[in-house]
XYZ file of C-alpha atoms in Angstrom:
697
model
C -70.699 49.780 -30.971
C -67.418 50.720 -29.323
C -65.910 48.175 -26.989
C -65.478 49.276 -23.401
C -64.206 47.645 -20.284
C -66.833 46.010 -18.051
C -68.690 48.589 -15.996
C -70.800 47.706 -12.974
C -71.542 51.364 -12.269
C -73.955 50.979 -15.124
C -74.385 48.193 -17.624
C -73.358 48.813 -21.157
C -71.367 51.548 -20.292
C -46.275 35.456 -9.283
C -43.361 34.380 -7.880
C -42.469 34.662 -4.190
C -39.999 37.575 -4.024
C -36.425 36.991 -3.085
C -34.381 39.319 -0.899
C -33.726 41.733 -3.714
C -37.377 41.957 -4.650
C -38.319 42.689 -1.067
C -35.804 45.480 -0.499
C -37.206 48.930 0.180
C -36.659 51.659 -2.370
C -35.165 54.887 -1.069
C -37.838 57.458 -0.280
C -38.019 60.645 -2.275
C -36.669 63.816 -0.634
C -40.214 65.115 -0.137
C -40.906 62.284 2.280
C -37.623 62.384 4.197
C -38.733 64.845 6.930
C -41.781 62.723 7.684
C -39.791 59.492 7.864
C -37.245 61.224 10.084
C -40.011 62.377 12.422
C -41.497 58.887 12.646
C -38.114 57.360 13.405
C -36.896 60.027 15.834
C -39.903 61.011 17.927
C -40.682 57.731 19.744
C -37.007 56.886 20.123
C -36.480 59.943 22.292
C -39.137 58.699 24.711
C -37.887 55.212 25.495
C -35.927 56.454 28.500
C -39.204 57.442 30.167
C -40.362 53.838 30.397
C -41.213 52.490 33.863
C -40.427 49.244 35.693
C -39.880 46.219 33.520
C -41.798 43.417 35.241
C -45.445 43.809 36.089
C -48.683 42.203 37.130
C -51.494 41.397 34.677
C -53.248 44.626 35.672
C -50.090 46.640 35.046
C -49.553 44.950 31.704
C -52.979 46.018 30.478
C -52.230 49.580 31.568
C -54.003 52.236 29.522
C -53.702 50.490 26.161
C -57.132 50.566 24.425
C -59.153 47.375 24.102
C -60.946 45.967 21.057
C -63.169 42.988 20.271
C -63.266 42.960 16.460
C -60.199 40.763 15.884
C -61.036 37.600 17.840
C -64.466 38.321 19.309
C -62.844 38.498 22.762
C -62.254 41.788 24.538
C -58.482 42.301 24.264
C -55.922 45.041 24.656
C -54.702 46.196 21.250
C -51.262 44.832 22.137
C -52.795 41.379 22.793
C -54.713 41.087 19.529
C -53.392 38.822 16.738
C -53.718 41.623 14.143
C -53.054 45.360 14.037
C -56.043 47.540 14.891
C -56.660 51.268 14.524
C -59.376 52.886 16.625
C -61.200 55.968 15.356
C -62.916 57.439 18.404
C -65.440 60.259 18.664
C -62.735 62.837 19.311
C -60.884 61.970 16.092
C -64.080 61.724 14.068
C -65.163 65.231 15.082
C -61.710 66.761 14.689
C -61.295 65.326 11.177
C -63.987 67.555 9.697
C -65.061 64.624 7.506
C -68.277 65.238 5.593
C -68.936 61.597 4.778
C -68.263 58.270 6.441
C -65.742 56.965 3.897
C -63.482 60.011 4.338
C -62.675 58.936 7.906
C -60.554 56.031 6.710
C -57.924 58.363 5.304
C -56.815 58.426 8.965
C -56.084 54.676 8.987
C -52.489 53.706 8.079
C -52.369 51.474 5.020
C -55.892 52.406 3.890
C -56.725 54.541 0.861
C -59.941 56.384 0.020
C -60.969 57.895 -3.309
C -64.011 59.250 -5.106
C -65.076 57.039 -8.001
C -67.750 59.645 -8.741
C -68.856 62.696 -6.805
C -70.825 60.603 -4.304
C -69.444 57.126 -4.937
C -66.563 56.181 -2.658
C -63.981 53.426 -2.628
C -62.167 52.369 0.541
C -59.348 49.862 0.208
C -56.529 48.323 2.212
C -53.098 48.298 0.537
C -54.449 49.531 -2.797
C -54.807 47.179 -5.779
C -58.455 48.158 -6.212
C -60.838 49.433 -8.832
C -64.162 51.207 -8.396
C -65.520 48.205 -6.474
C -63.100 47.262 -3.652
C -64.178 43.746 -2.739
C -61.676 42.417 -0.197
C -62.743 44.475 2.818
C -65.502 43.585 5.270
C -67.587 46.444 6.704
C -69.953 45.921 9.630
C -72.307 48.228 11.495
C -73.059 46.940 15.002
C -72.126 43.440 13.879
C -74.215 43.510 10.685
C -72.314 43.084 7.422
C -73.176 45.773 4.857
C -71.265 44.141 1.972
C -73.549 44.007 -1.093
C -73.465 40.766 -3.164
C -75.002 42.655 -6.097
C -72.043 45.067 -6.284
C -69.263 42.925 -4.785
C -68.542 46.041 -2.709
C -69.966 48.565 -0.244
C -72.467 51.217 -1.335
C -71.589 53.858 1.263
C -74.532 56.156 0.489
C -77.043 53.491 1.593
C -75.700 52.837 5.113
C -77.764 55.483 6.901
C -75.115 56.097 9.585
C -74.738 59.668 10.845
C -71.215 60.526 12.015
C -72.528 61.882 15.313
C -74.160 58.511 16.087
C -70.824 56.650 15.956
C -69.179 55.718 19.248
C -66.009 54.303 17.687
C -64.695 52.421 14.680
C -62.327 49.475 15.029
C -60.341 48.950 11.819
C -58.453 45.666 11.496
C -55.378 46.375 9.341
C -54.899 42.852 8.051
C -56.840 39.757 7.123
C -59.621 38.952 9.589
C -61.141 35.951 7.821
C -60.654 33.681 10.889
C -63.366 35.658 12.705
C -65.380 37.571 10.114
C -65.267 35.329 7.085
C -64.385 35.548 3.429
C -65.138 39.245 2.890
C -62.498 40.259 5.475
C -59.760 38.995 3.144
C -57.470 42.036 3.584
C -59.085 43.739 6.554
C -62.308 44.839 8.192
C -64.083 47.980 9.352
C -66.290 47.636 12.414
C -68.567 50.609 13.104
C -70.015 50.707 16.609
C -72.846 53.180 17.117
C -73.777 54.812 20.407
C -76.326 53.137 22.638
C -79.561 55.151 23.048
C -78.800 55.429 26.771
C -75.868 57.713 25.886
C -77.910 60.123 23.748
C -80.895 61.315 25.771
C -82.852 64.166 24.222
C -83.033 65.542 20.699
C -80.388 66.783 18.308
C -80.482 68.614 14.987
C -77.640 69.422 12.610
C -77.804 71.541 9.455
C -74.989 71.826 6.891
C -74.633 74.075 3.847
C -71.656 74.638 1.616
C -69.750 74.040 -1.592
C -71.167 71.995 -4.470
C -74.595 73.244 -3.400
C -74.361 70.926 -0.379
C -77.485 70.868 1.777
C -77.750 68.430 4.660
C -80.135 67.936 7.566
C -79.951 65.307 10.296
C -82.353 64.771 13.188
C -82.138 62.495 16.193
C -84.310 61.776 19.203
C -83.446 59.387 22.040
C -85.576 58.461 25.013
C -87.001 55.551 26.994
C -90.498 54.070 26.834
C -91.758 51.220 29.028
C -88.227 50.074 29.757
C -87.078 50.278 26.114
C -84.271 52.715 25.308
C -84.552 53.928 21.734
C -83.000 56.278 19.201
C -84.666 57.495 16.021
C -82.389 59.090 13.414
C -83.289 60.685 10.099
C -81.249 62.462 7.484
C -81.519 64.167 4.111
C -78.675 65.193 1.820
C -78.251 66.740 -1.609
C -75.261 68.082 -3.567
C -74.079 68.608 -7.139
C -71.038 66.308 -7.161
C -67.890 67.235 -9.054
C -67.834 70.355 -11.261
C -68.901 69.787 -14.885
C -70.108 66.224 -14.117
C -73.648 64.984 -13.578
C -72.796 62.983 -10.461
C -74.810 64.670 -7.749
C -76.735 63.095 -4.886
C -80.222 63.383 -3.473
C -81.252 61.007 -0.723
C -82.474 60.380 2.782
C -82.696 57.735 5.479
C -84.681 56.771 8.581
C -83.238 54.485 11.275
C -84.247 53.078 14.640
C -82.140 51.476 17.355
C -83.775 50.106 20.510
C -82.344 48.334 23.544
C -84.255 46.284 26.103
C -82.966 44.549 29.233
C -85.769 42.379 30.657
C -83.577 40.625 33.241
C -80.232 41.078 34.931
C -78.597 38.677 32.456
C -80.513 39.184 29.194
C -80.419 42.067 26.746
C -81.914 42.684 23.296
C -80.914 45.161 20.586
C -83.166 45.905 17.638
C -82.066 47.949 14.612
C -84.221 48.924 11.625
C -83.421 51.190 8.710
C -84.617 52.452 5.340
C -82.891 54.691 2.804
C -83.491 55.966 -0.702
C -81.135 57.931 -2.916
C -80.406 59.051 -6.462
C -76.775 59.361 -7.523
C -75.100 60.260 -10.787
C -72.785 57.569 -12.154
C -70.417 57.323 -15.066
C -66.902 57.309 -16.427
C -65.079 60.521 -15.574
C -63.235 60.291 -18.881
C -66.550 60.628 -20.762
C -68.811 63.176 -18.998
C -71.507 62.880 -21.689
C -72.353 59.318 -20.647
C -73.369 59.939 -17.036
C -76.682 58.509 -15.849
C -78.812 58.391 -12.704
C -79.060 55.341 -10.488
C -81.757 54.953 -7.863
C -81.139 52.989 -4.665
C -83.673 51.687 -2.177
C -82.299 49.805 0.803
C -83.542 48.486 4.122
C -82.291 46.338 6.966
C -83.534 44.627 10.111
C -81.258 43.304 12.853
C -81.984 41.644 16.211
C -79.330 40.683 18.787
C -79.807 38.757 22.011
C -77.129 38.400 24.660
C -77.138 36.412 27.899
C -74.516 36.645 30.608
C -73.617 33.237 32.014
C -71.874 32.171 35.190
C -68.129 32.668 35.501
C -67.924 35.586 33.080
C -69.139 33.571 30.072
C -71.783 34.861 27.674
C -73.931 33.671 24.802
C -75.178 35.830 21.911
C -77.361 35.331 18.866
C -77.767 37.790 15.992
C -80.104 37.677 13.002
C -80.249 40.292 10.271
C -81.720 40.877 6.836
C -80.406 43.326 4.217
C -82.271 44.409 1.082
C -81.025 46.547 -1.803
C -82.908 47.519 -4.932
C -81.583 49.579 -7.857
C -82.700 50.793 -11.243
C -80.770 52.554 -13.998
C -82.345 51.391 -17.263
C -81.582 53.805 -20.081
C -81.073 54.149 -23.806
C -77.720 54.183 -25.571
C -79.357 55.696 -28.664
C -80.404 54.436 -32.087
C -78.444 51.552 -33.594
C -77.626 53.668 -36.654
C -76.169 56.393 -34.419
C -74.106 53.945 -32.386
C -72.650 52.100 -35.367
C -72.527 54.965 -37.878
C -74.297 52.746 -40.426
C -77.145 54.352 -42.398
C -80.544 52.955 -41.322
C -81.237 51.570 -44.786
C -78.075 49.426 -44.696
C -78.565 47.955 -41.217
C -80.768 45.018 -42.333
C -78.204 44.125 -44.977
C -75.084 44.461 -42.817
C -76.337 43.444 -39.359
C -79.603 41.714 -40.106
C -81.436 44.192 -37.880
C -83.653 47.221 -38.507
C -82.776 50.528 -36.932
C -83.878 50.493 -33.286
C -83.191 51.966 -29.869
C -80.642 50.005 -27.835
C -81.439 49.723 -24.137
C -79.140 48.664 -21.334
C -79.488 48.433 -17.600
C -82.342 47.181 -15.509
C -85.561 48.495 -14.046
C -85.312 46.243 -11.048
C -82.010 44.972 -9.634
C -82.652 43.175 -6.354
C -80.377 41.598 -3.778
C -81.065 40.190 -0.325
C -79.018 38.721 2.481
C -80.214 36.737 5.500
C -77.696 35.906 8.228
C -77.877 34.081 11.566
C -74.904 33.714 13.927
C -74.413 32.222 17.391
C -71.393 33.074 19.577
C -70.318 31.579 22.895
C -67.514 33.145 24.947
C -65.970 31.083 27.737
C -63.275 31.474 30.363
C -61.511 28.158 30.985
C -59.718 28.994 34.184
C -57.437 31.959 34.777
C -55.141 31.354 31.811
C -57.452 30.530 28.917
C -60.357 32.186 27.136
C -62.263 30.734 24.195
C -64.855 31.939 21.733
C -66.608 29.708 19.240
C -69.492 30.322 16.922
C -71.535 29.039 14.024
C -73.610 30.765 11.414
C -75.451 30.538 8.143
C -75.989 33.043 5.358
C -78.304 33.158 2.355
C -77.600 35.567 -0.526
C -79.856 36.182 -3.510
C -79.541 38.312 -6.676
C -82.244 39.015 -9.239
C -81.381 41.105 -12.319
C -82.316 40.647 -15.946
C -79.313 42.707 -17.029
C -76.577 41.186 -14.867
C -77.898 37.643 -15.385
C -79.008 38.027 -19.031
C -82.662 37.471 -18.231
C -82.019 34.248 -16.352
C -83.501 33.047 -13.106
C -82.397 34.649 -9.820
C -79.210 33.158 -8.389
C -78.564 32.338 -4.755
C -75.937 30.947 -2.431
C -76.222 29.279 0.963
C -73.076 29.376 3.071
C -72.375 27.849 6.486
C -69.529 28.707 8.834
C -67.918 27.463 12.026
C -65.233 29.484 13.770
C -63.300 29.716 16.996
C -60.411 31.416 18.763
C -58.445 30.392 21.825
C -56.399 32.792 23.927
C -53.875 31.216 26.295
C -51.637 33.176 28.663
C -49.089 30.775 30.245
C -47.117 33.711 31.704
C -48.168 37.295 32.509
C -46.069 38.640 29.623
C -46.784 35.865 27.081
C -49.977 35.252 25.108
C -50.897 32.782 22.358
C -53.853 33.326 20.002
C -55.100 30.632 17.663
C -58.150 31.045 15.452
C -59.779 29.300 12.505
C -62.759 29.819 10.206
C -64.329 26.932 8.278
C -66.717 28.085 5.550
C -68.734 26.040 3.100
C -70.803 27.468 0.254
C -72.358 26.437 -3.044
C -69.820 28.391 -5.124
C -66.427 26.886 -4.170
C -67.110 24.311 -1.460
C -65.218 24.190 1.841
C -62.459 26.625 2.849
C -60.356 26.576 6.013
C -58.663 29.821 7.141
C -56.381 29.605 10.229
C -54.395 32.258 12.111
C -51.682 31.876 14.765
C -50.150 34.669 16.822
C -47.666 35.129 19.634
C -47.873 38.303 21.733
C -45.070 39.281 24.107
C -45.187 42.065 26.724
C -41.504 42.511 27.662
C -42.052 45.935 29.267
C -44.841 47.835 30.876
C -47.308 49.094 28.230
C -45.204 47.645 25.402
C -46.111 44.644 23.278
C -44.683 42.728 20.318
C -46.797 40.651 17.944
C -45.818 37.811 15.594
C -48.622 36.376 13.484
C -49.239 34.217 10.430
C -52.510 33.865 8.529
C -53.692 31.613 5.737
C -56.981 32.893 4.331
C -59.325 32.363 1.412
C -61.886 34.573 -0.281
C -64.844 33.041 -2.061
C -66.077 34.783 -5.222
C -69.057 37.012 -4.608
C -72.369 35.810 -5.949
C -72.152 38.354 -8.778
C -68.568 37.419 -9.700
C -69.595 33.761 -9.965
C -72.859 34.329 -11.866
C -72.423 37.442 -14.017
C -73.628 37.408 -17.614
C -74.028 40.867 -19.178
C -75.356 40.726 -22.729
C -76.755 43.522 -24.904
C -79.610 42.204 -27.037
C -81.586 43.487 -30.006
C -85.352 43.907 -29.820
C -85.886 40.402 -31.229
C -83.735 38.869 -28.469
C -80.685 38.107 -30.588
C -77.234 38.960 -29.226
C -75.742 42.350 -30.059
C -72.784 42.348 -27.682
C -71.596 39.944 -24.986
C -69.909 42.179 -22.422
C -69.074 40.272 -19.248
C -69.216 36.616 -18.190
C -68.089 34.461 -15.286
C -65.661 31.614 -15.834
C -67.202 28.207 -15.039
C -63.925 27.297 -13.300
C -63.851 30.414 -11.094
C -62.338 29.563 -7.715
C -61.385 31.180 -4.437
C -58.587 33.678 -3.835
C -55.725 32.657 -1.541
C -53.689 34.702 0.934
C -50.630 33.951 3.029
C -49.764 36.803 5.394
C -47.099 37.442 8.018
C -46.973 40.325 10.480
C -44.504 41.693 12.993
C -46.125 44.367 15.122
C -45.338 46.634 18.041
C -47.625 48.628 20.330
C -46.179 50.929 22.978
C -47.584 53.532 25.314
C -45.857 56.192 27.395
C -48.549 57.326 29.887
C -46.529 60.336 31.118
C -46.437 62.318 27.868
C -49.598 60.578 26.614
C -47.991 58.926 23.591
C -49.064 55.695 21.888
C -47.103 54.129 19.031
C -48.449 51.344 16.794
C -46.151 49.920 14.091
C -46.227 46.845 11.907
C -44.208 45.192 9.172
C -46.152 42.849 6.930
C -45.864 40.546 3.940
C -48.965 39.514 1.988
C -48.844 36.932 -0.797
C -52.057 36.802 -2.824
C -52.681 34.112 -5.422
C -55.587 33.399 -7.799
C -57.061 36.879 -7.339
C -60.202 37.483 -9.380
C -60.069 39.961 -12.247
C -61.375 40.172 -15.825
C -59.487 38.560 -18.685
C -60.100 39.520 -22.308
C -61.198 36.922 -24.842
C -61.141 37.834 -28.531
C -63.295 36.304 -31.260
C -65.905 35.110 -28.792
C -68.568 33.038 -30.630
C -71.823 34.894 -31.221
C -70.473 38.296 -30.245
C -70.573 40.939 -32.972
C -67.557 42.776 -31.613
C -65.606 39.592 -30.907
C -64.271 40.585 -27.484
C -65.581 39.543 -24.072
C -64.418 40.111 -20.485
C -64.530 37.043 -18.237
C -64.237 36.937 -14.438
C -61.376 34.559 -13.674
C -58.495 33.865 -11.273
C -55.786 35.654 -13.257
C -53.945 37.982 -10.859
C -51.255 37.451 -8.247
C -49.098 39.739 -6.154
C -46.714 40.013 -3.218
C -46.810 43.172 -1.157
C -44.649 44.104 1.792
C -44.456 47.272 3.769
C -44.543 49.152 7.026
C -47.381 51.190 8.454
C -48.097 52.768 11.779
C -49.621 55.451 13.916
C -48.177 57.847 16.472
C -50.825 59.336 18.756
C -49.935 62.085 21.235
C -52.408 63.392 23.816
C -50.525 65.756 26.151
C -53.807 66.650 27.862
C -57.578 66.318 27.519
C -57.752 69.414 25.295
C -55.037 68.534 22.757
C -54.233 65.716 20.375
C -51.812 65.015 17.536
C -52.146 61.871 15.423
C -49.678 60.887 12.695
C -50.363 57.985 10.307
C -47.909 56.710 7.704
C -47.712 53.710 5.375
C -45.074 52.439 2.984
C -45.971 49.670 0.511
C -44.036 47.896 -2.217
C -45.848 45.500 -4.552
C -44.716 42.946 -7.136
C -47.407 41.286 -9.202
C -49.028 40.708 -12.561
C -52.466 40.592 -14.222
C -52.654 37.977 -16.969
C -55.514 39.491 -18.981
C -54.809 37.545 -22.194
C -52.050 35.590 -23.888
C -50.507 38.873 -25.042
C -51.569 41.196 -22.207
C -49.562 40.823 -18.992
C -49.620 44.008 -16.963
C -47.514 44.811 -13.925
C -49.166 45.866 -10.670
C -46.209 48.022 -9.670
C -48.127 51.321 -9.773
C -51.442 49.987 -8.456
C -50.559 50.858 -4.852
C -49.453 54.283 -3.570
C -45.963 53.717 -2.225
C -46.421 56.364 0.471
C -49.544 57.575 2.251
C -49.550 59.973 5.174
C -52.045 61.826 7.324
C -51.398 64.199 10.217
C -54.155 65.508 12.494
C -53.739 68.165 15.183
C -56.530 69.380 17.439
C -56.797 71.752 20.422
C -59.641 73.131 22.496
C -59.018 76.641 23.843
C -60.210 78.105 27.117
C -63.228 79.804 25.543
C -64.425 76.457 24.158
C -63.227 77.069 20.602
C -61.912 73.869 19.068
C -59.471 74.144 16.173
C -58.251 71.147 14.213
C -56.303 70.634 11.019
C -55.612 67.528 8.951
C -52.901 67.118 6.330
C -53.029 64.271 3.779
C -50.351 63.274 1.292
C -50.510 60.390 -1.202
C -47.866 59.377 -3.735
C -48.654 58.610 -7.414
C -50.923 55.688 -8.227
C -52.888 54.245 -11.128
C -55.989 52.595 -9.773
C -57.343 49.630 -11.719
C -59.769 51.055 -14.281
C -58.777 54.606 -13.356
C -56.519 57.368 -14.598
C -52.897 58.082 -13.719
C -53.067 60.058 -10.485
C -50.072 62.193 -9.547
C -49.052 62.764 -5.938
C -51.316 65.117 -4.085
C -51.579 66.842 -0.737
C -54.639 68.215 0.980
C -55.089 70.320 4.112
C -58.449 70.500 5.904
C -59.346 72.889 8.728
C -62.204 72.808 11.233
C -63.212 75.519 13.713
C -66.030 74.787 16.165
C -67.490 77.054 18.827
C -70.038 75.866 21.424
C -73.296 77.817 21.592
C -74.900 78.935 24.867
C -78.334 77.737 23.816
C -80.131 74.441 23.622
C -78.644 71.411 25.307
C -75.347 69.563 25.144
C -73.751 69.405 21.719
C -74.931 72.808 20.472
C -72.223 74.420 18.354
C -71.457 76.199 15.116
C -68.549 74.986 13.002
C -66.728 75.926 9.827
C -64.942 73.288 7.741
C -62.561 74.015 4.868
C -61.235 71.152 2.733
C -58.265 71.474 0.352
C -57.495 74.803 1.977
C -54.181 75.316 0.155
C -52.942 74.691 -3.366
C -54.610 73.718 -6.600
C -57.233 71.059 -7.222
C -56.190 67.427 -7.439
C -57.605 64.334 -9.147
C -59.195 61.274 -7.562
C -59.476 58.017 -9.549
C -60.673 59.525 -12.859
C -59.468 62.384 -15.025
C -62.431 64.703 -14.370
C -62.852 63.994 -10.655
C -61.352 67.331 -9.669
C -61.330 67.933 -5.929
C -61.356 71.701 -5.410
C -61.490 73.823 -2.281
C -64.705 73.196 -0.347
C -66.232 75.223 2.485
C -69.018 74.020 4.804
C -70.928 75.786 7.572
C -72.574 73.552 10.153
C -75.013 74.325 12.953
C -75.776 71.731 15.627
C -78.445 72.161 18.295
C -79.017 69.873 21.238
C -82.328 69.780 23.088
C -82.855 68.150 26.480
């Protein structure tokens, strides 16, 4: 049996840097025009700035507001962390065909296909096929899966047209959203049923034998506003690989306002899908995995006197999987003749099975939040919550009993504005669970508004990430038919502890209302210690192959960089959005006494995206997006050279049906040759999609 690295797609299958270490390397000539544009464009606009000293209303100006950083509604320039907003206009103009693809438009974020329909989204790189340091929420409900230590994007059941906006926190958000938000968070906010009256249908056909249908109906019944959404999708995945998708979902969102101060939101969903999984370096070993997922969420909110409010949210997530399969006969795997197996291995020839018929994971979560205004200068939010996670899998737990974890949390944030141009934010999260005990994660920030529509941010964060339930409990063992051990593959260290982060940020947000330009920049330093990875242990007792991978705190890194976004809206019909990120990492993985690997190439040094969109007088909307990513070697992946990709979308409204009726054509990778994503055979070629959307009153 050949030894392979641990594979959760399918079973069986430092020092603090000194000044020199932190210096930026000179960019390659290919990037110089882009860096010049970023440096020159906003500088030419400073002279257009208005009066320097303003009222509170003037200071807020037209800068967008968010609530995902502290839980308080704040202008982006007042938040203690950098935030990127993906609104409906950007989402439509991007031409994205899946939810994960949208985050290529977020500076400092990277997106890649692990398989044809398996996506990884990460902040500042340093990820494998299961990015685990990013929180993702849909209407306040975490969709992080304890069974995978990651997000399974195909199970979310969110149609792009149902999204109102996405608030992406580009930095640790543990003080509000807990351990999973170690390096950032994605907060998807769907449209309220009140905003989507009537029915809508969208049909898509295109490359890779893509076929997609989505249906939506929104109305009101006995005072309850509701939306029912359904979708079905199938495609063939990457060429020459068995990694296609076939799946569908059904979702309900309902809102009810029984009094002037009370409101309820109910969300229910179910999805089922089949996806092909495997290692792109070995196409013959692909297999099918079946997912069944469901969720239920209920939120209550009451408006109190003086602008205060109280909210309570409860949700339940369920995910089931199966991918049990045969690796073949023992004689075929080992190359030993069947007659010699009893003599050499003490076993008769037999079929070796791996995987599980019934992986199960559940999450129950309850959270209370109370927002208060303490006079004109101070606002406070505090909250408390509890979470119960459970995993049941014979394969991942070696036939043992289901494992569970109960975690409790208490958090708060205070916003104090002693002067109109000066704001202090202080937040803290206290978490306690059965895996690592109590963790305290604080954040402090100072926000200064020296000029109208211009803000500077200084922040420091100390955060901790608890191991996921799988990381702390994993025990993958291949066994013979009589129950004896054939191969110990993956274990969890009994001393596994939390990951630690110290982060500093200097940010700037500026807006020039005249030309319609917004600039968001940040410099950051992140120091991560005790990061969880797998170390190799040779000559493990009882293992025929003598090598085992153990989850342990063996990795550390320091990463510094600059990222930002320049958004130009000269009018309601046009928009240009430029995103750029530079990152430099120093770190090491201590996988064994003789295996210390550098993390230097685990982060793309440069990532860039440029979107331009315009709506013409006849209603035709044309948009183009350009992406460029420098070389990277993802953990567990192949060496990926730099690549560029240009996407084009043309959409024309139709004079039939109701609002939202249109026909659109999307071309991805319009120019140049194919490029690779994550694995050697994940070849992204030119793709063409035709979409028809019909709205009915």
